[in-house]
CSV table of C-alpha atoms in Angstrom, one decimal:
chain,number,residue,atom,x,y,z
A,182,MET,CA,0.0,0.0,0.0
A,183,SER,CA,2.7,2.5,1.0
A,184,ASP,CA,4.1,1.9,-2.5
A,185,TRP,CA,1.1,3.5,-4.1
A,186,ILE,CA,1.0,6.3,-1.5
A,187,ALA,CA,4.6,7.1,-2.4
A,188,ILE,CA,3.8,7.1,-6.1
A,189,ALA,CA,0.9,9.5,-5.4
A,190,ALA,CA,3.3,11.7,-3.4
A,191,MET,CA,5.8,11.7,-6.3
A,192,VAL,CA,3.0,12.6,-8.8
A,193,VAL,CA,2.0,15.5,-6.5
A,194,VAL,CA,5.5,16.8,-6.2
A,195,ALA,CA,6.2,16.3,-9.9
A,196,GLY,CA,2.9,18.2,-10.6
A,197,GLY,CA,3.9,21.0,-8.3
A,198,LEU,CA,7.1,21.7,-10.2
A,199,PRO,CA,5.6,22.8,-13.6
A,200,ILE,CA,2.8,24.7,-11.9
A,201,GLY,CA,5.3,26.5,-9.7
A,202,VAL,CA,7.6,27.3,-12.7
A,203,VAL,CA,4.7,28.6,-14.7
A,204,LEU,CA,3.5,30.8,-11.9
A,205,VAL,CA,7.0,32.2,-11.3
A,206,SER,CA,7.3,32.8,-15.0
A,207,ARG,CA,3.9,34.6,-15.0
A,208,LEU,CA,5.3,37.1,-12.4
A,209,LEU,CA,8.5,37.7,-14.4
A,210,ARG,CA,7.5,37.7,-18.0
A,211,PRO,CA,6.3,40.7,-20.0
A,212,SER,CA,3.2,40.6,-22.2
A,213,VAL,CA,3.3,42.7,-25.4
A,214,PRO,CA,0.7,41.2,-27.7
A,215,GLU,CA,1.2,41.9,-31.4
A,216,ARG,CA,-0.4,40.2,-34.4
A,217,GLN,CA,2.8,39.6,-36.3
A,218,LYS,CA,4.4,37.8,-33.4
A,219,GLN,CA,1.5,35.3,-33.3
A,220,LYS,CA,2.0,34.1,-36.9
A,221,THR,CA,3.1,30.4,-37.0
A,222,TYR,CA,6.6,29.8,-38.0
A,223,GLU,CA,7.1,28.8,-41.6
A,224,SER,CA,10.7,29.6,-42.3
A,225,GLY,CA,10.0,33.3,-42.5
A,226,GLU,CA,7.3,33.0,-45.2
A,227,VAL,CA,3.7,33.9,-44.8
A,228,PRO,CA,1.9,30.8,-43.6
A,229,THR,CA,-0.1,29.1,-46.3
A,230,GLY,CA,-2.7,26.4,-46.3
A,231,ASP,CA,-4.3,24.3,-43.6
A,232,THR,CA,-2.1,22.7,-41.0
A,233,ARG,CA,-4.4,19.8,-40.1
A,234,ILE,CA,-3.6,17.9,-43.2
A,235,ARG,CA,-4.8,14.3,-43.9
A,236,PHE,CA,-2.8,11.3,-42.8
A,237,SER,CA,-1.8,8.6,-45.2
A,238,ILE,CA,-3.8,5.4,-44.8
A,239,GLN,CA,-0.5,3.6,-44.2
A,240,TYR,CA,-0.3,5.4,-40.9
A,241,TYR,CA,-3.4,3.7,-39.6
A,242,LEU,CA,-2.2,0.3,-40.7
A,243,VAL,CA,0.9,0.7,-38.6
A,244,ALA,CA,-1.2,1.8,-35.7
A,245,MET,CA,-3.3,-1.3,-36.0
A,246,MET,CA,-0.3,-3.5,-36.1
A,247,PHE,CA,0.8,-1.9,-32.9
A,248,LEU,CA,-2.5,-2.7,-31.2
A,249,VAL,CA,-2.2,-6.3,-32.2
A,250,PHE,CA,1.3,-6.6,-30.9
A,251,ASP,CA,0.7,-4.7,-27.8
A,252,VAL,CA,-2.1,-7.1,-26.7
A,253,GLU,CA,0.2,-10.0,-27.5
A,254,VAL,CA,2.9,-8.6,-25.3
A,255,VAL,CA,0.5,-8.1,-22.5
A,256,LEU,CA,-0.4,-11.8,-22.8
A,257,LEU,CA,3.2,-12.8,-22.7
A,258,ILE,CA,4.1,-10.9,-19.5
A,259,PRO,CA,2.4,-13.4,-17.1
A,260,TRP,CA,4.1,-16.2,-19.0
A,261,ALA,CA,7.5,-14.6,-18.5
A,262,VAL,CA,6.8,-14.2,-14.8
A,263,TYR,CA,5.5,-17.7,-14.4
A,264,LEU,CA,8.0,-19.6,-16.6
A,265,VAL,CA,10.5,-20.5,-13.9
A,266,GLN,CA,7.8,-21.9,-11.7
A,267,ASP,CA,6.5,-24.2,-14.4
A,268,PRO,CA,8.9,-24.5,-17.4
A,269,SER,CA,6.4,-26.6,-19.4
A,270,THR,CA,4.5,-23.4,-20.2
A,271,TYR,CA,7.2,-22.8,-22.7
A,272,VAL,CA,5.5,-25.0,-25.3
A,273,PRO,CA,2.2,-23.0,-25.6
A,274,ALA,CA,4.2,-19.7,-25.5
A,275,PHE,CA,6.4,-21.0,-28.3
A,276,VAL,CA,3.3,-21.9,-30.5
A,277,PHE,CA,1.9,-18.5,-29.6
A,278,ILE,CA,5.0,-16.6,-30.8
A,279,VAL,CA,5.2,-18.7,-33.9
A,280,ILE,CA,1.6,-17.8,-34.8
A,281,LEU,CA,2.6,-14.2,-34.1
A,282,PHE,CA,5.5,-14.5,-36.5
A,283,ILE,CA,3.3,-15.9,-39.2
A,284,GLY,CA,0.9,-12.9,-38.9
A,285,MET,CA,3.9,-10.6,-38.9
A,286,GLY,CA,5.2,-12.2,-42.1
A,287,TRP,CA,1.8,-11.8,-43.7
A,288,ALA,CA,1.6,-8.1,-42.8
A,289,TRP,CA,5.2,-7.6,-44.0
A,290,ARG,CA,4.5,-9.2,-47.3
A,291,ASN,CA,1.3,-7.1,-47.8
A,292,GLY,CA,3.1,-3.9,-47.1
A,293,ALA,CA,1.3,-3.0,-43.9
A,294,ILE,CA,4.4,-1.8,-42.1
A,295,GLN,CA,5.7,0.6,-44.6
A,296,TRP,CA,5.8,4.3,-44.2
A,297,ILE,CA,4.9,5.0,-47.8
A,298,ARG,CA,3.9,2.4,-50.3
A,299,PRO,CA,6.2,2.2,-53.4
A,300,LYS,CA,4.9,4.1,-56.4
A,301,GLY,CA,4.4,1.0,-58.5
A,302,ARG,CA,1.7,-0.4,-56.3
A,303,GLU,CA,-0.3,2.7,-56.0
A,304,ARG,CA,-3.9,2.8,-57.0
A,305,VAL,CA,-5.2,5.2,-59.8
A,306,ARG,CA,-6.2,8.0,-57.4
A,307,PRO,CA,-3.2,10.3,-56.7
A,308,ARG,CA,-2.0,10.6,-53.2
A,309,ASP,CA,-3.3,13.5,-51.2
A,310,VAL,CA,-0.5,15.9,-50.5
B,294,MET,CA,1.5,-13.2,-6.9
B,295,ASN,CA,2.1,-12.6,-3.2
B,296,ALA,CA,3.3,-16.1,-2.5
B,297,GLY,CA,6.6,-15.1,-0.7
B,298,SER,CA,7.1,-16.1,2.9
B,299,GLY,CA,6.3,-13.6,5.7
B,300,VAL,CA,10.0,-12.9,6.3
B,301,ASP,CA,10.6,-12.1,2.7
B,302,VAL,CA,7.7,-9.6,2.6
B,303,ASP,CA,9.1,-7.9,5.7
B,304,LEU,CA,12.5,-7.5,4.1
B,305,MET,CA,11.0,-6.2,0.9
B,306,GLU,CA,8.7,-3.7,2.6
B,307,ALA,CA,11.7,-2.4,4.6
B,308,ALA,CA,13.4,-1.6,1.3
B,309,ILE,CA,11.1,1.4,0.6
B,310,TRP,CA,11.9,5.0,1.6
B,311,THR,CA,8.8,5.5,3.8
B,312,GLU,CA,9.5,2.4,5.8
B,313,THR,CA,13.1,3.3,6.3
B,314,MET,CA,12.2,6.7,7.5
B,315,SER,CA,9.5,5.6,9.9
B,316,GLU,CA,11.8,3.0,11.3
B,317,PHE,CA,14.5,5.7,11.6
B,318,LEU,CA,12.1,8.0,13.4
B,319,GLY,CA,10.7,5.2,15.5
B,320,VAL,CA,7.1,6.0,14.9
B,321,ASP,CA,4.3,4.2,13.1
B,322,PRO,CA,2.8,6.7,10.7
B,323,GLY,CA,-0.7,6.3,9.5
B,324,PRO,CA,-1.6,6.8,5.8
B,325,VAL,CA,-1.2,10.5,6.2
B,326,GLY,CA,2.2,10.3,7.9
B,327,THR,CA,3.3,7.9,5.2
B,328,PHE,CA,2.2,10.3,2.5
B,329,LEU,CA,4.1,13.1,4.2
B,330,LEU,CA,7.2,11.0,4.5
B,331,ALA,CA,6.8,10.1,0.8
B,332,VAL,CA,6.5,13.7,-0.1
B,333,VAL,CA,9.8,14.4,1.7
B,334,GLY,CA,11.4,11.6,-0.3
B,335,ALA,CA,9.8,12.7,-3.5
B,336,VAL,CA,11.2,16.2,-3.0
B,337,PHE,CA,14.6,14.9,-2.2
B,338,TRP,CA,14.8,12.5,-5.2
B,339,GLY,CA,13.1,15.0,-7.4
B,340,SER,CA,15.7,17.6,-6.5
B,341,VAL,CA,18.5,15.2,-7.2
B,342,VAL,CA,17.1,14.3,-10.6
B,343,LEU,CA,16.4,17.9,-11.5
B,344,THR,CA,19.9,18.9,-10.5
B,345,VAL,CA,21.5,16.2,-12.5
B,346,VAL,CA,19.2,17.0,-15.5
B,347,GLY,CA,19.8,20.7,-15.2
B,348,VAL,CA,23.6,20.4,-15.0
B,349,SER,CA,23.8,17.9,-17.8
B,350,GLY,CA,21.1,19.4,-20.0
B,351,ILE,CA,22.2,23.0,-19.9
B,352,TRP,CA,25.9,22.8,-19.3
B,353,PHE,CA,27.4,19.4,-19.7
B,354,LYS,CA,25.7,18.6,-23.0
B,355,ARG,CA,27.0,21.7,-24.7
B,356,LYS,CA,30.5,21.4,-23.3
B,357,PHE,CA,30.7,17.7,-24.2
B,358,ASN,CA,29.3,18.1,-27.7
B,359,ALA,CA,31.7,21.1,-28.3
B,360,ARG,CA,34.6,19.0,-27.1
B,361,LEU,CA,33.7,16.3,-29.6
B,362,GLY,CA,33.6,18.8,-32.3
B,363,ASP,CA,36.9,20.4,-31.2
B,364,ARG,CA,35.3,23.6,-30.0
B,365,VAL,CA,35.3,25.2,-26.6
B,366,ALA,CA,31.6,26.4,-26.2
B,367,ILE,CA,30.4,28.4,-23.2
B,368,ASN,CA,33.4,29.7,-21.2
B,369,ARG,CA,32.5,33.4,-20.4
B,370,VAL,CA,29.7,33.0,-17.8
B,371,GLY,CA,31.4,32.0,-14.6
B,372,PRO,CA,34.2,29.4,-14.2
B,373,ALA,CA,34.1,27.0,-17.2
B,374,GLY,CA,30.7,28.6,-18.2
B,375,LEU,CA,29.0,27.0,-15.2
B,376,LEU,CA,26.9,30.0,-14.4
B,377,ILE,CA,25.2,29.5,-17.7
B,378,MET,CA,22.7,27.4,-15.7
B,379,PRO,CA,21.1,30.1,-13.6
B,380,ALA,CA,21.5,32.6,-16.4
B,381,ASP,CA,19.8,30.5,-19.0
B,382,SER,CA,17.0,29.4,-16.7
B,383,LEU,CA,16.2,32.9,-15.7
B,384,LYS,CA,16.3,34.1,-19.3
B,385,LEU,CA,13.9,31.4,-20.5
B,386,ILE,CA,11.5,31.8,-17.5
B,387,SER,CA,11.2,35.5,-17.9
B,388,LYS,CA,10.5,35.4,-21.7
B,389,GLU,CA,7.2,36.3,-23.1
B,390,VAL,CA,4.9,33.4,-24.0
B,391,VAL,CA,3.4,33.9,-27.5
B,392,VAL,CA,0.6,31.5,-28.3
B,393,PRO,CA,0.6,31.1,-32.1
B,394,GLU,CA,-2.6,32.1,-33.9
B,395,GLY,CA,-5.0,29.2,-34.6
B,396,ALA,CA,-3.4,27.1,-31.9
B,397,ASP,CA,-5.4,25.2,-29.4
B,398,PRO,CA,-4.6,27.2,-26.3
B,399,LEU,CA,-5.5,24.4,-23.8
B,400,LEU,CA,-3.4,21.7,-25.6
B,401,TYR,CA,-0.7,24.2,-26.3
B,402,ARG,CA,-0.3,25.2,-22.6
B,403,LEU,CA,-1.0,21.9,-21.0
B,404,ALA,CA,1.4,19.8,-23.0
B,405,PRO,CA,4.6,21.0,-21.4
B,406,MET,CA,3.3,20.7,-17.9
B,407,LEU,CA,2.0,17.2,-18.5
B,408,ALA,CA,5.3,16.2,-20.1
B,409,ALA,CA,7.3,17.3,-17.1
B,410,VAL,CA,4.8,15.6,-14.6
B,411,GLY,CA,4.9,12.2,-16.4
B,412,VAL,CA,8.6,11.9,-16.7
B,413,ILE,CA,9.5,13.1,-13.2
B,414,ALA,CA,6.8,11.0,-11.5
B,415,GLY,CA,8.4,8.0,-13.2
B,416,PHE,CA,11.4,8.3,-11.0
B,417,ALA,CA,9.4,7.1,-8.0
B,418,ILE,CA,10.0,3.5,-8.9
B,419,ILE,CA,13.7,3.8,-9.7
B,420,PRO,CA,15.7,1.5,-7.3
B,421,TRP,CA,18.3,4.0,-6.1
B,422,GLY,CA,19.4,1.6,-3.4
B,423,ALA,CA,18.2,-0.5,-0.5
B,424,GLY,CA,15.9,1.6,1.7
B,425,LEU,CA,16.0,4.6,-0.6
B,426,GLN,CA,13.6,3.6,-3.4
B,427,LEU,CA,10.4,5.6,-3.1
B,428,ALA,CA,8.0,2.9,-4.3
B,429,ASP,CA,8.5,-0.7,-5.1
B,430,PRO,CA,5.2,-2.2,-6.4
B,431,GLU,CA,5.0,-5.7,-7.6
B,432,VAL,CA,4.3,-4.5,-11.1
B,433,GLY,CA,7.4,-2.3,-11.1
B,434,MET,CA,8.7,-3.1,-14.6
B,435,ILE,CA,5.3,-2.7,-16.2
B,436,LEU,CA,4.8,0.6,-14.4
B,437,ALA,CA,8.2,1.8,-15.6
B,438,PHE,CA,7.1,1.2,-19.2
B,439,ALA,CA,3.8,2.9,-18.6
B,440,PHE,CA,5.7,6.0,-17.5
B,441,ALA,CA,8.1,5.6,-20.4
B,442,SER,CA,5.4,5.7,-23.0
B,443,LEU,CA,3.6,8.5,-21.3
B,444,LEU,CA,5.8,11.1,-22.9
B,445,ALA,CA,4.3,10.5,-26.3
B,446,ILE,CA,1.0,12.0,-25.3
B,447,PRO,CA,2.2,15.5,-24.4
B,448,ILE,CA,4.2,15.5,-27.6
B,449,VAL,CA,1.0,14.7,-29.6
B,450,MET,CA,-0.7,17.5,-27.7
B,451,ALA,CA,2.1,19.9,-28.4
B,452,GLY,CA,2.4,19.0,-32.1
B,453,TYR,CA,-1.3,19.1,-32.8
B,454,GLY,CA,-2.0,22.1,-30.6
B,455,SER,CA,0.7,24.3,-32.1
B,456,ASN,CA,-1.0,24.7,-35.5
B,457,ASN,CA,2.4,24.6,-37.2
B,458,LYS,CA,3.2,22.2,-40.1
B,459,TYR,CA,6.6,21.4,-38.7
B,460,SER,CA,5.1,20.5,-35.3
B,461,PHE,CA,2.4,18.5,-37.0
B,462,MET,CA,5.0,16.4,-38.9
B,463,GLY,CA,7.0,16.1,-35.8
B,464,PHE,CA,4.2,14.5,-33.8
B,465,GLU,CA,3.2,12.3,-36.7
B,466,ARG,CA,6.7,10.9,-36.6
B,467,GLU,CA,6.8,10.7,-32.8
B,468,VAL,CA,3.7,8.6,-32.7
B,469,ALA,CA,4.9,6.2,-35.4
B,470,GLN,CA,8.2,5.9,-33.7
B,471,ALA,CA,6.8,5.5,-30.2
B,472,ILE,CA,4.5,2.7,-31.2
B,473,ALA,CA,7.1,0.9,-33.4
B,474,TYR,CA,9.6,0.8,-30.6
B,475,GLU,CA,7.3,0.2,-27.7
B,476,ILE,CA,7.1,-3.5,-28.4
B,477,PRO,CA,10.9,-4.2,-28.7
B,478,LEU,CA,11.4,-2.1,-25.6
B,479,VAL,CA,9.0,-4.2,-23.5
B,480,VAL,CA,9.9,-7.6,-25.0
B,481,SER,CA,13.6,-7.1,-24.7
B,482,ALA,CA,13.2,-6.3,-21.1
B,483,LEU,CA,10.8,-9.2,-20.7
B,484,ALA,CA,13.7,-11.5,-21.5
B,485,ILE,CA,15.3,-10.7,-18.2
B,486,VAL,CA,12.2,-11.5,-16.2
B,487,PRO,CA,12.7,-15.3,-16.2
B,488,LEU,CA,16.3,-14.7,-15.2
B,489,VAL,CA,15.2,-12.6,-12.2
B,490,ALA,CA,12.9,-15.3,-11.2
B,491,TYR,CA,15.7,-17.9,-11.6
B,492,PHE,CA,18.6,-16.1,-10.0
B,493,GLY,CA,16.6,-14.0,-7.5
B,494,ASP,CA,14.5,-17.1,-6.6
B,495,THR,CA,11.4,-15.0,-6.3
B,496,THR,CA,7.8,-15.1,-7.3
B,497,SER,CA,7.5,-11.4,-8.1
B,498,PRO,CA,10.3,-10.9,-10.7
B,499,LEU,CA,8.8,-7.6,-12.0
B,500,LYS,CA,9.7,-5.8,-8.8
B,501,MET,CA,12.5,-3.3,-9.5
B,502,SER,CA,14.3,-4.2,-6.3
B,503,GLU,CA,14.2,-7.9,-7.2
B,504,ILE,CA,15.6,-7.2,-10.6
B,505,VAL,CA,18.6,-5.4,-9.1
B,506,ALA,CA,18.9,-8.1,-6.4
B,507,ALA,CA,19.1,-10.9,-8.9
B,508,GLN,CA,22.1,-9.3,-10.6
B,509,GLN,CA,24.3,-9.3,-7.5
B,510,GLY,CA,25.9,-12.8,-7.8
B,511,SER,CA,28.6,-13.9,-10.2
B,512,LEU,CA,27.8,-14.6,-13.8
B,513,TRP,CA,25.3,-17.4,-14.4
B,514,GLY,CA,25.5,-18.3,-10.7
B,515,ILE,CA,29.0,-19.8,-11.3
B,516,ASP,CA,31.0,-19.6,-8.1
B,517,GLY,CA,34.3,-17.7,-8.2
B,518,LEU,CA,33.7,-16.1,-11.6
B,519,PRO,CA,35.0,-12.6,-11.4
B,520,ILE,CA,32.3,-11.2,-13.7
B,521,PRO,CA,29.1,-10.0,-12.0
B,522,ASN,CA,25.7,-11.4,-13.0
B,523,TRP,CA,24.7,-8.1,-14.6
B,524,PHE,CA,22.2,-8.8,-17.2
B,525,VAL,CA,24.3,-6.9,-19.8
B,526,PHE,CA,26.6,-9.9,-19.5
B,527,ALA,CA,24.0,-12.6,-19.0
B,528,GLN,CA,21.7,-11.2,-21.7
B,529,PRO,CA,23.9,-9.2,-24.1
B,530,LEU,CA,21.5,-9.3,-27.0
B,531,ALA,CA,18.6,-8.1,-24.9
B,532,ALA,CA,20.8,-5.3,-23.5
B,533,ALA,CA,21.7,-4.2,-27.0
B,534,LEU,CA,18.1,-4.3,-28.3
B,535,PHE,CA,16.9,-2.5,-25.2
B,536,PHE,CA,19.4,0.2,-25.7
B,537,VAL,CA,18.4,0.8,-29.3
B,538,ALA,CA,14.7,0.7,-28.3
B,539,VAL,CA,15.3,3.2,-25.5
B,540,LEU,CA,17.1,5.6,-27.9
B,541,ALA,CA,14.1,5.4,-30.3
B,542,GLU,CA,11.4,5.6,-27.6
B,543,PHE,CA,12.9,8.8,-26.2
B,544,SER,CA,13.8,10.1,-29.7
B,545,ARG,CA,17.6,10.3,-29.3
B,546,ASN,CA,20.1,10.2,-32.1
B,547,PRO,CA,20.2,8.5,-34.5
B,548,PHE,CA,16.4,8.3,-34.0
B,549,ASP,CA,15.6,12.0,-33.2
B,550,LEU,CA,13.2,12.3,-36.1
B,551,PRO,CA,10.4,14.1,-34.2
B,552,GLU,CA,12.8,17.0,-33.6
B,553,ALA,CA,15.1,16.6,-36.6
B,554,GLY,CA,16.8,20.0,-36.4
B,555,SER,CA,17.8,20.1,-40.1
B,556,GLU,CA,14.5,18.9,-41.5
B,557,LEU,CA,11.7,20.1,-39.3
B,558,VAL,CA,13.2,23.2,-37.6
B,559,ALA,CA,12.5,21.8,-34.2
B,560,GLY,CA,9.7,19.4,-34.8
B,561,TYR,CA,7.0,19.6,-32.1
B,562,LEU,CA,9.1,22.2,-30.3
B,563,THR,CA,8.9,24.8,-33.1
B,564,GLU,CA,6.3,27.1,-31.7
B,565,TYR,CA,7.5,26.8,-28.1
B,566,GLY,CA,9.4,29.4,-26.3
B,567,GLY,CA,10.0,30.7,-22.8
B,568,VAL,CA,8.7,28.7,-19.8
B,569,ASN,CA,6.9,26.2,-22.0
B,570,PHE,CA,10.0,25.4,-23.8
B,571,VAL,CA,11.9,24.9,-20.5
B,572,LEU,CA,9.3,22.4,-19.4
B,573,LEU,CA,9.4,20.4,-22.6
B,574,PHE,CA,13.2,20.5,-22.7
B,575,LEU,CA,13.3,19.4,-19.1
B,576,ALA,CA,11.0,16.5,-19.8
B,577,GLU,CA,13.0,15.4,-22.8
B,578,PHE,CA,16.3,15.4,-20.8
B,579,ALA,CA,14.7,13.8,-17.8
B,580,ALA,CA,13.4,11.1,-20.2
B,581,ILE,CA,17.0,10.3,-21.2
B,582,PHE,CA,17.9,9.9,-17.6
B,583,PHE,CA,14.7,7.8,-17.0
B,584,GLY,CA,15.8,5.6,-19.9
B,585,GLY,CA,19.3,5.5,-18.4
B,586,ALA,CA,18.0,4.6,-15.0
B,587,LEU,CA,15.9,1.8,-16.5
B,588,PHE,CA,18.9,0.5,-18.4
B,589,THR,CA,21.0,0.7,-15.2
B,590,ALA,CA,18.4,-1.2,-13.2
B,591,PHE,CA,17.7,-3.8,-15.8
B,592,PHE,CA,21.1,-4.5,-17.2
B,593,LEU,CA,23.9,-2.8,-15.3
B,594,GLY,CA,23.3,-4.2,-11.8
B,595,GLY,CA,21.6,-1.1,-10.4
B,596,GLY,CA,23.7,0.4,-7.6
B,597,ALA,CA,26.2,-2.4,-7.5
B,598,GLY,CA,29.8,-1.4,-7.3
B,599,PRO,CA,32.8,-1.2,-4.9
B,600,LEU,CA,33.5,1.4,-2.2
B,601,LEU,CA,31.0,4.1,-3.0
B,602,PRO,CA,27.4,3.9,-1.7
B,603,GLU,CA,24.6,2.5,-4.0
B,604,PRO,CA,22.9,5.7,-5.0
B,605,VAL,CA,26.2,7.2,-6.2
B,606,TRP,CA,26.9,4.2,-8.4
B,607,PHE,CA,23.4,4.2,-9.7
B,608,LEU,CA,23.5,7.9,-10.6
B,609,GLY,CA,27.0,7.4,-12.1
B,610,LYS,CA,25.9,4.6,-14.3
B,611,THR,CA,22.8,6.6,-15.4
B,612,PHE,CA,25.1,9.5,-16.2
B,613,ALA,CA,27.4,7.2,-18.2
B,614,PHE,CA,24.3,6.3,-20.2
B,615,PHE,CA,23.6,9.9,-20.8
B,616,VAL,CA,27.2,10.5,-21.9
B,617,VAL,CA,26.9,7.6,-24.4
B,618,VAL,CA,23.7,9.1,-25.8
B,619,GLN,CA,25.4,12.5,-26.2
B,620,TRP,CA,28.3,10.8,-27.9
B,621,LEU,CA,26.0,9.1,-30.3
B,622,ARG,CA,24.4,12.5,-31.0
B,623,ALA,CA,27.7,13.9,-32.1
B,624,THR,CA,28.8,11.0,-34.2
B,625,VAL,CA,25.9,9.0,-35.7
B,626,PRO,CA,23.9,10.6,-38.6
B,627,ARG,CA,20.1,10.6,-38.4
B,628,ILE,CA,18.2,7.8,-40.3
B,629,ARG,CA,15.1,8.3,-42.4
B,630,ILE,CA,11.7,7.7,-41.1
B,631,ASP,CA,11.0,4.7,-43.4
B,632,GLN,CA,14.3,3.2,-42.4
B,633,LEU,CA,13.4,3.7,-38.8
B,634,LEU,CA,10.1,1.9,-39.2
B,635,ASP,CA,11.8,-0.9,-41.1
B,636,LEU,CA,14.4,-1.3,-38.4
B,637,GLY,CA,11.8,-1.4,-35.7
B,638,TRP,CA,9.2,-3.6,-37.3
B,639,LYS,CA,11.3,-5.9,-39.5
B,640,TYR,CA,14.3,-6.5,-37.3
B,641,LEU,CA,14.0,-5.4,-33.7
B,642,ILE,CA,10.6,-7.0,-33.0
B,643,GLU,CA,11.6,-10.3,-34.5
B,644,LEU,CA,15.0,-10.3,-32.7
B,645,THR,CA,13.5,-9.5,-29.3
B,646,PHE,CA,10.9,-12.2,-29.6
B,647,LEU,CA,13.6,-14.7,-30.7
B,648,ASN,CA,15.7,-13.7,-27.8
B,649,LEU,CA,12.8,-14.2,-25.4
B,650,LEU,CA,12.2,-17.7,-26.9
B,651,LEU,CA,15.9,-18.5,-26.5
B,652,THR,CA,15.9,-17.3,-22.9
B,653,GLY,CA,12.9,-19.4,-22.2
B,654,ALA,CA,14.5,-22.5,-23.8
B,655,ILE,CA,17.6,-22.0,-21.7
B,656,ILE,CA,15.6,-21.7,-18.5
B,657,TRP,CA,13.6,-24.7,-19.5
B,658,VAL,CA,16.7,-26.8,-20.1
B,659,MET,CA,18.3,-25.6,-16.8
């Protein structure tokens, strides 16, 4: 129990630091609002276009791969803890990881873990830039 | 999970800061007293961490990088430029905060604060030494990874909230990178868990103190071998993979793509200045030390070492990790984002899983 009390105390102390720094800064800093200062930085040019651009669909595929793997890792943690007490649990875990590898190979082959698909495989619609 | 004998539990409980302090004071504090003692401990370790982070982030980093590039760097402000630390902090804190137009003011202002809170709070579970660790829950290692992956969220808030195209690209990269290297990070560390259970003879091998305790004998438990059983020797592949994954998880060179000075200006930091920049910068450097502390606890035997007390060795090893990270910064060129994803998904994940299987097989045979 005292572990979690201590973690709560650390969160409180860690939370006090940024709040304190921001408050001190508020006392010290000037405030001279001006429209030109508030422009977003675009290498000195006048900002153009919308910032909230679309993501490529590949991005979501990678995210889904992550979800799958994250759940599998969560399932493996109890096994790693328990392995020494009962080494025969190795066999099901081995099968589990082999299945995982097969899935990984499939995703790899289908290009689910690429940042950008190569041009050759692209559909007719041009990519949104 | 709590299958240890009563004696063991007593010993473990005594290894926490609050227990040590209440024993030292000779009183039995209630929950409130425990909380107050924990606050004292948190302030102490928080100050230690912030001091180390401040010295290394503002002064040492610049000096060291300049030395690697055969330059001198800061040498005017005080002896060896040491007074740059108060000067720089004061300068940054007293700067005006300009919220860029079109930015989400809440996300923009909240992100730096959250970043600092998450990273510093993570130091609660670092095993500085027997009796000095603030908290030692049974899920220690998992909690450590939870804190480690927390930094990605403020970066998303900062990148999205800034309404800047560089920031936006920076956070896109950060997310892709954080999720690609999260899995190798956890799985490579998972490979030491059976070893902790084996050498530490424990039923709670995720505890940080148990992980350190299991590394204290000689290598592989062979009597008389002069090499310690640090998991960097017992599990060299896991150590190497974990090191790479930590670098990528906290966006250090050669994986510093979310910031990528020469491509994205400063990535998600582009629109930040003044006190908000201080907090994000602090969180970033504290994260390096958090990663270093995890590496020290998992692979470098924690506070093990001759003569000097445990916390000194622990901090020293963590600092050595920081020096190596800065060394890489000055020597290794940045890789491309698609190369980064390839490395993470196509090599690191497979290697970490194979290493885990290999470890399990060795444990099974033994």
